[in-house]
Coordinates of C-alpha atoms in Angstrom, one line a residue:
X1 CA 54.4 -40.9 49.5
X2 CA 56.0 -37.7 48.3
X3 CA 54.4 -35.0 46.7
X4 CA 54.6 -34.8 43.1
X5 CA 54.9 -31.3 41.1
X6 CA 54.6 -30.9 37.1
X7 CA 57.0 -28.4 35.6
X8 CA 57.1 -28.7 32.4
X9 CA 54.5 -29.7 29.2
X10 CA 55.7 -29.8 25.4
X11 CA 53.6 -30.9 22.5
X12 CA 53.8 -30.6 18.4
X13 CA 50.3 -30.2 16.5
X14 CA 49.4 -33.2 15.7
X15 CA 48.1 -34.1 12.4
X16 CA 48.9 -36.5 9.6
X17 CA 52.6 -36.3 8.8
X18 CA 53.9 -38.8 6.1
X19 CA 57.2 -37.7 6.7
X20 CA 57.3 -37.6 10.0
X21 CA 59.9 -39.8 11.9
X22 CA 59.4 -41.1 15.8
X23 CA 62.9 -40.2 16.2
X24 CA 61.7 -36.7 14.8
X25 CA 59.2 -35.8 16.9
X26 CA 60.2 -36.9 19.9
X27 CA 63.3 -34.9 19.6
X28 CA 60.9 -31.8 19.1
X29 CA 58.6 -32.4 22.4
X30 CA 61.9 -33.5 24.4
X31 CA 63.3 -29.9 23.2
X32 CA 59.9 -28.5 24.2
X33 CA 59.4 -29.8 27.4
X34 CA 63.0 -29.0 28.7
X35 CA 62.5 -25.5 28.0
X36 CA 59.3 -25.4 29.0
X37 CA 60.6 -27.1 32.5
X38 CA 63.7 -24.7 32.5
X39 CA 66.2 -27.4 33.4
X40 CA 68.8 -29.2 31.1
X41 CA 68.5 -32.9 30.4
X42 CA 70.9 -33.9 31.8
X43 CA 69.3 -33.2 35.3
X44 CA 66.8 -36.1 34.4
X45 CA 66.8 -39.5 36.6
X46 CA 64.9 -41.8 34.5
X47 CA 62.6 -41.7 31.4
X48 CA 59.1 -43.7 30.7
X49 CA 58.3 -43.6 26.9
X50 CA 55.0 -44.4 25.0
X51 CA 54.6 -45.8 21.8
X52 CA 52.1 -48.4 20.6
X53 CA 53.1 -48.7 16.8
X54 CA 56.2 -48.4 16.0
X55 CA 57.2 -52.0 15.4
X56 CA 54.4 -52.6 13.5
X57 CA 55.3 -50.1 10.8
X58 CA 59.2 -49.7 10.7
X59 CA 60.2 -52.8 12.6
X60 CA 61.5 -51.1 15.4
X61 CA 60.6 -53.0 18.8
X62 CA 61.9 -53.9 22.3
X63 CA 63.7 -50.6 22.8
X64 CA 62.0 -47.7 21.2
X65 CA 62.5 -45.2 24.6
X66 CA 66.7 -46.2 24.4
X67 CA 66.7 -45.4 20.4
X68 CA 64.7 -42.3 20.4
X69 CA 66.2 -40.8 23.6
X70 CA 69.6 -41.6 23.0
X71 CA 70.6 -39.2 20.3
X72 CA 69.5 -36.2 22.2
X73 CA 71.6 -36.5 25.0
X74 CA 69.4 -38.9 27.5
X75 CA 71.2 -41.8 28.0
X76 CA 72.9 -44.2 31.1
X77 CA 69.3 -43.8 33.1
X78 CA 66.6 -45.6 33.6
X79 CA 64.2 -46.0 30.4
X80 CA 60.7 -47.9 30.8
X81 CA 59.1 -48.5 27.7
X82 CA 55.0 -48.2 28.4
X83 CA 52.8 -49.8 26.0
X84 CA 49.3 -49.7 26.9
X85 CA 46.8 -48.9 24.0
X86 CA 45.6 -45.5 24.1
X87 CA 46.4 -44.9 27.6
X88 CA 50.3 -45.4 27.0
X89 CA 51.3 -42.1 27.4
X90 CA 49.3 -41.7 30.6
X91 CA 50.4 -45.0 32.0
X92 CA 54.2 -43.4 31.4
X93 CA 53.1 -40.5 33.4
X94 CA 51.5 -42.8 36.2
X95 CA 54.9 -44.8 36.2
X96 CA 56.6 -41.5 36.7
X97 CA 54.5 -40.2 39.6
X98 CA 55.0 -43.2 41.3
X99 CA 58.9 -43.2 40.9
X100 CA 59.2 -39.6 42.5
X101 CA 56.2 -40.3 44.8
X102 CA 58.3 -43.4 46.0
X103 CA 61.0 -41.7 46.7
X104 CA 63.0 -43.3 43.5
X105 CA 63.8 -39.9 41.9
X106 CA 63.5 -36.7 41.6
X107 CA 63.4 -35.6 37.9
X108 CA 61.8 -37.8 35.4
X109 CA 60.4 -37.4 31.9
X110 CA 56.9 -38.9 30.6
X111 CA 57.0 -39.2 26.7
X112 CA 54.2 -40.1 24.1
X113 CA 55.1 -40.4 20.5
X114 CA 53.3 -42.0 18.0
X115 CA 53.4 -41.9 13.8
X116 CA 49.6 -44.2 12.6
X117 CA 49.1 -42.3 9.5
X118 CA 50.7 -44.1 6.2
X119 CA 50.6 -44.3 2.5
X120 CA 48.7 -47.3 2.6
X121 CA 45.4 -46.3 4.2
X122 CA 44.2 -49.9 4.9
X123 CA 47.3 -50.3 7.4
X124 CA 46.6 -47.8 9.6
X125 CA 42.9 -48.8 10.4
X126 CA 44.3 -52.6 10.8
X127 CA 46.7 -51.4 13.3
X128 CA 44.1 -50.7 15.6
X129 CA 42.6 -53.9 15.7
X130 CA 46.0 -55.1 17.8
X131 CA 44.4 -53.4 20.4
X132 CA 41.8 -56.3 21.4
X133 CA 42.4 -59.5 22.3
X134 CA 43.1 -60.4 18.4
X135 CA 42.9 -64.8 19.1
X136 CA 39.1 -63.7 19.9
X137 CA 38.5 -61.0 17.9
X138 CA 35.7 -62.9 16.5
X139 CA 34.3 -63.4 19.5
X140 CA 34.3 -60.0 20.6
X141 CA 32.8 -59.0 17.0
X142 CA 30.2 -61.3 17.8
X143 CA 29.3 -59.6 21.0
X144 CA 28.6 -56.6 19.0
X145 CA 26.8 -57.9 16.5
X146 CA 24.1 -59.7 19.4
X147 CA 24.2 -56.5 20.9
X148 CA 23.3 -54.4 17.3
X149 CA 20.2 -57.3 17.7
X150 CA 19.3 -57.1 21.1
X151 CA 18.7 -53.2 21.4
X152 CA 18.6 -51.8 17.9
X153 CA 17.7 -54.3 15.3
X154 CA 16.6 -51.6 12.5
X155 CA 20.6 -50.5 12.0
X156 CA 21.3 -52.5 9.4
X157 CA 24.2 -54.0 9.6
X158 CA 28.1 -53.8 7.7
X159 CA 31.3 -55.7 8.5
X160 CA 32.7 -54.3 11.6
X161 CA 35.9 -52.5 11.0
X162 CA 35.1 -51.7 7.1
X163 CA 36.8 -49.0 6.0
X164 CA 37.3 -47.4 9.6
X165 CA 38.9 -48.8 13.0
X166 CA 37.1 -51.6 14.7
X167 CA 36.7 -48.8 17.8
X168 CA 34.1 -47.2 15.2
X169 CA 31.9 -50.2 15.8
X170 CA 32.2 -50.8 19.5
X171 CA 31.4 -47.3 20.4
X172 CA 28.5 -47.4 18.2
X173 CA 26.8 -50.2 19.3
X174 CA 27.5 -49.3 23.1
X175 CA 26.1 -46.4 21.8
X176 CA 22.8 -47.8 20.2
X177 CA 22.2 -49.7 23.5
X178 CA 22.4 -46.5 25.9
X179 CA 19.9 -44.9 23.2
X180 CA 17.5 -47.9 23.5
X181 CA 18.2 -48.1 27.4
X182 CA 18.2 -44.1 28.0
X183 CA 16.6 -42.4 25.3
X184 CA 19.7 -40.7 24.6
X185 CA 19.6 -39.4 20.5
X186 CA 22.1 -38.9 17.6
X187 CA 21.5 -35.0 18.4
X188 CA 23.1 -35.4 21.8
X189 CA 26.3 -36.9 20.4
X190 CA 26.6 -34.1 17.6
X191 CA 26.3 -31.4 20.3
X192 CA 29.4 -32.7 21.5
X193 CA 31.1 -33.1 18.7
X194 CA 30.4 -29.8 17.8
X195 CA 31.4 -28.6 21.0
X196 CA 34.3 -30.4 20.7
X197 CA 35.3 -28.7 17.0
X198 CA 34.9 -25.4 18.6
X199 CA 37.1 -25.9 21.1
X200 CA 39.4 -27.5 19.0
X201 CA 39.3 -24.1 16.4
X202 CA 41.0 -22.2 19.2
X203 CA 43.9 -24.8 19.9
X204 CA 47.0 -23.9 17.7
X205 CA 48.2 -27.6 18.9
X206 CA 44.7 -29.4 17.6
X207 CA 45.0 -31.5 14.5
X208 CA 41.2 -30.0 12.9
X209 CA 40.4 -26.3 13.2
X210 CA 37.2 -26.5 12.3
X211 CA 34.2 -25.3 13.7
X212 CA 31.2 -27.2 13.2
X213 CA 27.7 -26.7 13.7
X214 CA 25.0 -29.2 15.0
X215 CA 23.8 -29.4 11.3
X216 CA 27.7 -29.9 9.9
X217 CA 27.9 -32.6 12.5
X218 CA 24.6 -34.6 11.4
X219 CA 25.0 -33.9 7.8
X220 CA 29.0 -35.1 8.0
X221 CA 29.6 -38.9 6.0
X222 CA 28.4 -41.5 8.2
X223 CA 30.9 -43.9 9.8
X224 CA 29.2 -46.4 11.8
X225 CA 25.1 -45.3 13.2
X226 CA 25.1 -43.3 15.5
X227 CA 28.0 -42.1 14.9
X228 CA 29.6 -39.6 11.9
X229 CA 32.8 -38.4 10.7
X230 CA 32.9 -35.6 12.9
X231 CA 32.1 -37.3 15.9
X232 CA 34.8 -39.7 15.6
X233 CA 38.9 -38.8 16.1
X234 CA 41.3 -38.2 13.3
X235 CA 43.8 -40.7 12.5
X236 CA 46.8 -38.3 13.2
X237 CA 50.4 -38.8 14.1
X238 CA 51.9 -36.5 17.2
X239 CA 54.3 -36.4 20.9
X240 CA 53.4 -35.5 23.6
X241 CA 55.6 -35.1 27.2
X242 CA 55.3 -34.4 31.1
X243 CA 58.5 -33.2 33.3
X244 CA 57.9 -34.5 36.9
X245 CA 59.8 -33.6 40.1
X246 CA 59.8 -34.1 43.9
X247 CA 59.3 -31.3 46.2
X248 CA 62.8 -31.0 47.0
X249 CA 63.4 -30.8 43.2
X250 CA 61.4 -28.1 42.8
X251 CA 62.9 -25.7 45.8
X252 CA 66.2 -25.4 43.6
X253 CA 64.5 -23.8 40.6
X254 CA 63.6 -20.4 39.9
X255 CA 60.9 -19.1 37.7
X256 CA 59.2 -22.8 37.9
X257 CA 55.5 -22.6 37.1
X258 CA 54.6 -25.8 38.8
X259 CA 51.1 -27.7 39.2
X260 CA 50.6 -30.3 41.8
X261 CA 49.4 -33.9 41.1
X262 CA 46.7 -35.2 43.3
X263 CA 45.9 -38.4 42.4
X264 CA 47.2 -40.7 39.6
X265 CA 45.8 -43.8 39.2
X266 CA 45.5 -46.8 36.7
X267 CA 43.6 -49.9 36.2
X268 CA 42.5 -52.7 34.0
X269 CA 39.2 -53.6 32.5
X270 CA 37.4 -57.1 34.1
X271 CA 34.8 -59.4 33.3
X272 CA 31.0 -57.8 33.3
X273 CA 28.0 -57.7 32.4
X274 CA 26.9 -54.6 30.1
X275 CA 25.1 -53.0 32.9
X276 CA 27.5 -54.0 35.3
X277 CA 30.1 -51.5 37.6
X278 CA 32.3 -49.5 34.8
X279 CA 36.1 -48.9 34.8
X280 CA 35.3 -45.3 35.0
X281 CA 33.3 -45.6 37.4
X282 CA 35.5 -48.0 39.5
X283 CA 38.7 -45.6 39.4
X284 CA 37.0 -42.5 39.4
X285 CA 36.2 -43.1 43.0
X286 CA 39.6 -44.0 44.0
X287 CA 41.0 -41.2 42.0
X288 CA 38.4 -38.5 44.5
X289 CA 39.4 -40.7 47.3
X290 CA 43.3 -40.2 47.2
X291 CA 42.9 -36.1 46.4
X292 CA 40.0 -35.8 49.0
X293 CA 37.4 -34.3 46.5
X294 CA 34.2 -35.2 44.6
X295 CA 33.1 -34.5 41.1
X296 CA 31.7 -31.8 41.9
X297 CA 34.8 -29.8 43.1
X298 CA 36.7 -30.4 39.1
X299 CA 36.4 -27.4 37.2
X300 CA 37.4 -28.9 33.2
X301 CA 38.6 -32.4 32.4
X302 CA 40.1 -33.7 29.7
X303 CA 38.0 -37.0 29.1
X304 CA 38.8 -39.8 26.4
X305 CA 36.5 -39.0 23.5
X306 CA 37.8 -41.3 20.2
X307 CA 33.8 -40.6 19.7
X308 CA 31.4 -38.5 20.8
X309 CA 30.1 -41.0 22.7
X310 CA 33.4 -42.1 24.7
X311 CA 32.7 -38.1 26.1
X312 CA 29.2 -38.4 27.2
X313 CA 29.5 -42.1 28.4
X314 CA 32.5 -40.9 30.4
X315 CA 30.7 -37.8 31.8
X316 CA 28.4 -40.4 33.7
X317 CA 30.9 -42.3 34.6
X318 CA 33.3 -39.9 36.2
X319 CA 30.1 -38.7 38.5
X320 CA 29.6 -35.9 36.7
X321 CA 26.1 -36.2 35.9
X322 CA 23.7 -39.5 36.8
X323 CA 23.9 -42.6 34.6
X324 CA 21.4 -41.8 31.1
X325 CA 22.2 -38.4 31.5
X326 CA 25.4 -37.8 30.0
X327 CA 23.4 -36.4 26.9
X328 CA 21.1 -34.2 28.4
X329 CA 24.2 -32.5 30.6
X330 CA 26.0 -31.9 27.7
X331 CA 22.8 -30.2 25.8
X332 CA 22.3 -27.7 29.0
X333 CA 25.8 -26.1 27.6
X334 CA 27.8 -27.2 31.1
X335 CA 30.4 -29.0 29.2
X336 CA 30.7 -25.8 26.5
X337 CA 33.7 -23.1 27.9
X338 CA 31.7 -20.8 30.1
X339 CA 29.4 -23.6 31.3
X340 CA 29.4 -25.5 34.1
X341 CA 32.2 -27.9 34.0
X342 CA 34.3 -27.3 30.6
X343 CA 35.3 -30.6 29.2
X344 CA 38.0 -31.3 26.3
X345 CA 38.6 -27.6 25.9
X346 CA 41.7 -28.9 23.8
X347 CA 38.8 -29.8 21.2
X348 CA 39.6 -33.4 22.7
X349 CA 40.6 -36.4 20.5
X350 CA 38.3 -35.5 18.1
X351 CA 39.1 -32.8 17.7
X352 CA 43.0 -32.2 18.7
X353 CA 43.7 -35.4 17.8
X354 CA 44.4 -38.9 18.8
X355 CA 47.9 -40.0 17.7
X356 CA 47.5 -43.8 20.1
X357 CA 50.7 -43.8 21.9
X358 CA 50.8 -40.1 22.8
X359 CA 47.2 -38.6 23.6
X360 CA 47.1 -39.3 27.1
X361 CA 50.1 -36.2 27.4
X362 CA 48.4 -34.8 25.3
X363 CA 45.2 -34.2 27.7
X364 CA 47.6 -33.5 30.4
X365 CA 49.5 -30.8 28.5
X366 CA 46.3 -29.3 28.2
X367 CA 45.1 -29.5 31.5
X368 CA 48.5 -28.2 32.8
X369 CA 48.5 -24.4 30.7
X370 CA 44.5 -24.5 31.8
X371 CA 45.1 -24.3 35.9
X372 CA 48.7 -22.2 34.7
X373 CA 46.5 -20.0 33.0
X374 CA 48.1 -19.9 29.9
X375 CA 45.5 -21.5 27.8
X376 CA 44.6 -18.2 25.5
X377 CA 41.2 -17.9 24.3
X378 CA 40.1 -21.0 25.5
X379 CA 40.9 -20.4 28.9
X380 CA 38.6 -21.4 32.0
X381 CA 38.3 -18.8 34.3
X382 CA 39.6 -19.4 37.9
X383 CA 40.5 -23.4 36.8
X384 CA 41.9 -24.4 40.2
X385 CA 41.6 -28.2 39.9
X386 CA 41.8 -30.3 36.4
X387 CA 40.9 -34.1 35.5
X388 CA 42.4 -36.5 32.8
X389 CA 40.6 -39.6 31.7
X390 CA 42.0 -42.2 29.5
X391 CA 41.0 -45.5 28.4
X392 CA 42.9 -47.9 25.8
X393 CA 42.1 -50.9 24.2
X394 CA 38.9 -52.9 24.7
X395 CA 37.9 -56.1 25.9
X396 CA 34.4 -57.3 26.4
X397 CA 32.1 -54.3 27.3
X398 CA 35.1 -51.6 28.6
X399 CA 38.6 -50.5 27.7
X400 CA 41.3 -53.2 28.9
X401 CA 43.2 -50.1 30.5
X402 CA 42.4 -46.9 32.2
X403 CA 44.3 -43.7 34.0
X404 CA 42.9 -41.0 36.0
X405 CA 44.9 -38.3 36.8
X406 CA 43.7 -35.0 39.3
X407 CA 45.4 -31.7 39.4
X408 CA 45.9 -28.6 41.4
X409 CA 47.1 -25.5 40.4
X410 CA 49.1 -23.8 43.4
X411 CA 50.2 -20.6 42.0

């Protein structure tokens, strides 16, 4: 296997654009991320697009990557369309590794593009519901529901999915169950959500600016208990794109700022019990086993957060802290810039944003200017080695999908 070098990162801000065309924005982040890259398009050797929802809302299926690369210039090469929940765009990137890793080529571009947000509120939220197994939806809604009465039967109960995307409701009662198991509270989620906004009110690129206190956190409308407004993501519409190249790639360019991919790897979710091994868990440690390092030797990550509690769930499953703890780590300030081990200093999906088909980029392009050093005021001094986590979909107890992706800077 051949090494594997990114060169270039491109992303708009993403937020709720009515307007907004996939054609649109993926023309902006392709212009982006050549420039950023240095190198003309037409030096490309294949393409692996992202986009979940597309079809849904403008009809347009089967060959999204052909119609929305075609008009700027990138045509006659490979094109993979990726569709894999939330971790589309970061399955497109894994896809790309492996074709330059392999030997395939050496000059490929990872795109995420997505447009959720629409006129008709109700339709967005729905669209997310296509992201379980829909024949046993009911099923799965059941699962929740015995789980709401297992662990926490004072939460009164709603219909699942009211109002708000069915994640809403399997995040929250996971979470309800690690409180009753672990103690953890609803404080402990709003310090990192508020963590989460303050990062997010340094990133130009994040869809909410906002700082937010502990207080602003609690206080915020509820959505589904534990969990409130501000500790869930934004629906939000947004690209995203990676530039990767071989080593010999690379030794032809001049002024390249490249960072070195350690590990990329992706999985599915399988049949468990809800203390049973976790995804995260599972590819984490063959993620540290392909780059040779341990938890401890990542200095940020960019983890999947569509709540609050996807970040601290995902802190214990990545090794970063032991299982329970995920709460009490992030109340010790670790996870805050200057701590420990920074986490989503992009203010994460709650934060930046989570536009479906293009937020696993998204975490990359952050990850990328961090261990460039080009990350401004929410910089993490001496970042030598970076971590994306991202999960999409769900089935049973854990996302259907997962990518884990470890970087080194080398400059």
């Amino acid at each position: 296997m051949r090494d594997v070098y990114v060169i270039g990162v491109g992303m708009n801000r993403f937020g709720k654009y009515l307007t907004a065309t996939v054609k649109g924005m993926a023309a902006e982040v392709v212009q982006l991320v050549l420039r950023d890259a240095g190198i003309d398009g037409q030096l490309l050797q294949a393409a692996y697009v992202s986009n979940t929802f597309w079809g849904m809302f403008s009809n347009q299926h089967s060959i999204r990557g052909q119609v929305a690369l075609r008009p700027l210039g990138i045509q006659g090469i490979p094109i993979v369309n990726t569709e894999n929940a939330c971790a589309g765009a970061s399955t497109a990137f894994h896809l790309a590794y492996l074709g330059i890793a392999a030997g395939a080529y050496d000059a490929v571009l990872a795109l995420g593009v997505e447009k959720i947000s629409h006129e008709n509120k109700a339709l967005s939220l729905q669209s997310y519901a296509s992201c379980i197994d829909v024949e046993k939806s009911s099923e799965q809604i059941n699962t929740l529901m015995q789980l709401n009465e297992l662990y926490s039967p004072q939460v009164a109960r709603d219909e699942p999915g009211r109002g708000r995307s069915i994640f809403m409701d399997i995040y929250a009662a996971v979470a309800r169950w690690h409180m009753a198991k672990y103690g953890s509270t609803q404080k402990q989620l709003a310090v990192i959500a508020s963590k989460n906004h303050f990062h997010g009110s340094l990133n130009p690129l994040a869809q909410i600016q906002r700082d937010m206190t502990v207080e602003d956190v609690l206080a915020d409308p509820p959505v589904s208990y534990p969990l409130t407004r501000a500790m869930c993501s934004p629906v939000g519409d947004g690209a995203a794109a990676a530039i990767l190249c071989s080593g010999d790639f690379l030794k032809k360019l001049t002024g390249a700022r490249p960072v070195k991919t350690l590990a990329s790897v992706l999985g599915s979710g399988r049949d468990r019990l809800i203390d049973g091994e976790d995804i995260g868990e599972r590819l984490s440690k063959q993620a540290y086993q392909i780059a040779g390092l341990g938890p401890q030797d990542i200095d940020l990550a960019e983890l999947h957060d569509a709540t609050a509690f996807g970040e601290l769930h995902q802190l214990e499953a990545m090794g970063f802290c032991q299982p329970g703890e995920g709460g009490i780590f992030s109340e010790s300030g670790a996870t805050r810039l200057g701590g420990k081990l920074p986490v989503n200093t992009s203010g994460g999906l709650e934060s930046r944003g989570h536009p479906i088909g293009a937020s696993g980029l998204a975490q990359v392009h952050e990850v990328i200017a961090q261990l460039r050093g080009e990350a401004g005021q929410r910089q993490v001094t001496g970042a030598r080695i970076g971590m994306t986590e991202n999960g999409g979909g769900n089935i049973g107890y854990e996302e259907a999908a997962m990518t884990i992706h470890i970087f080194e800077s080398i400059s």
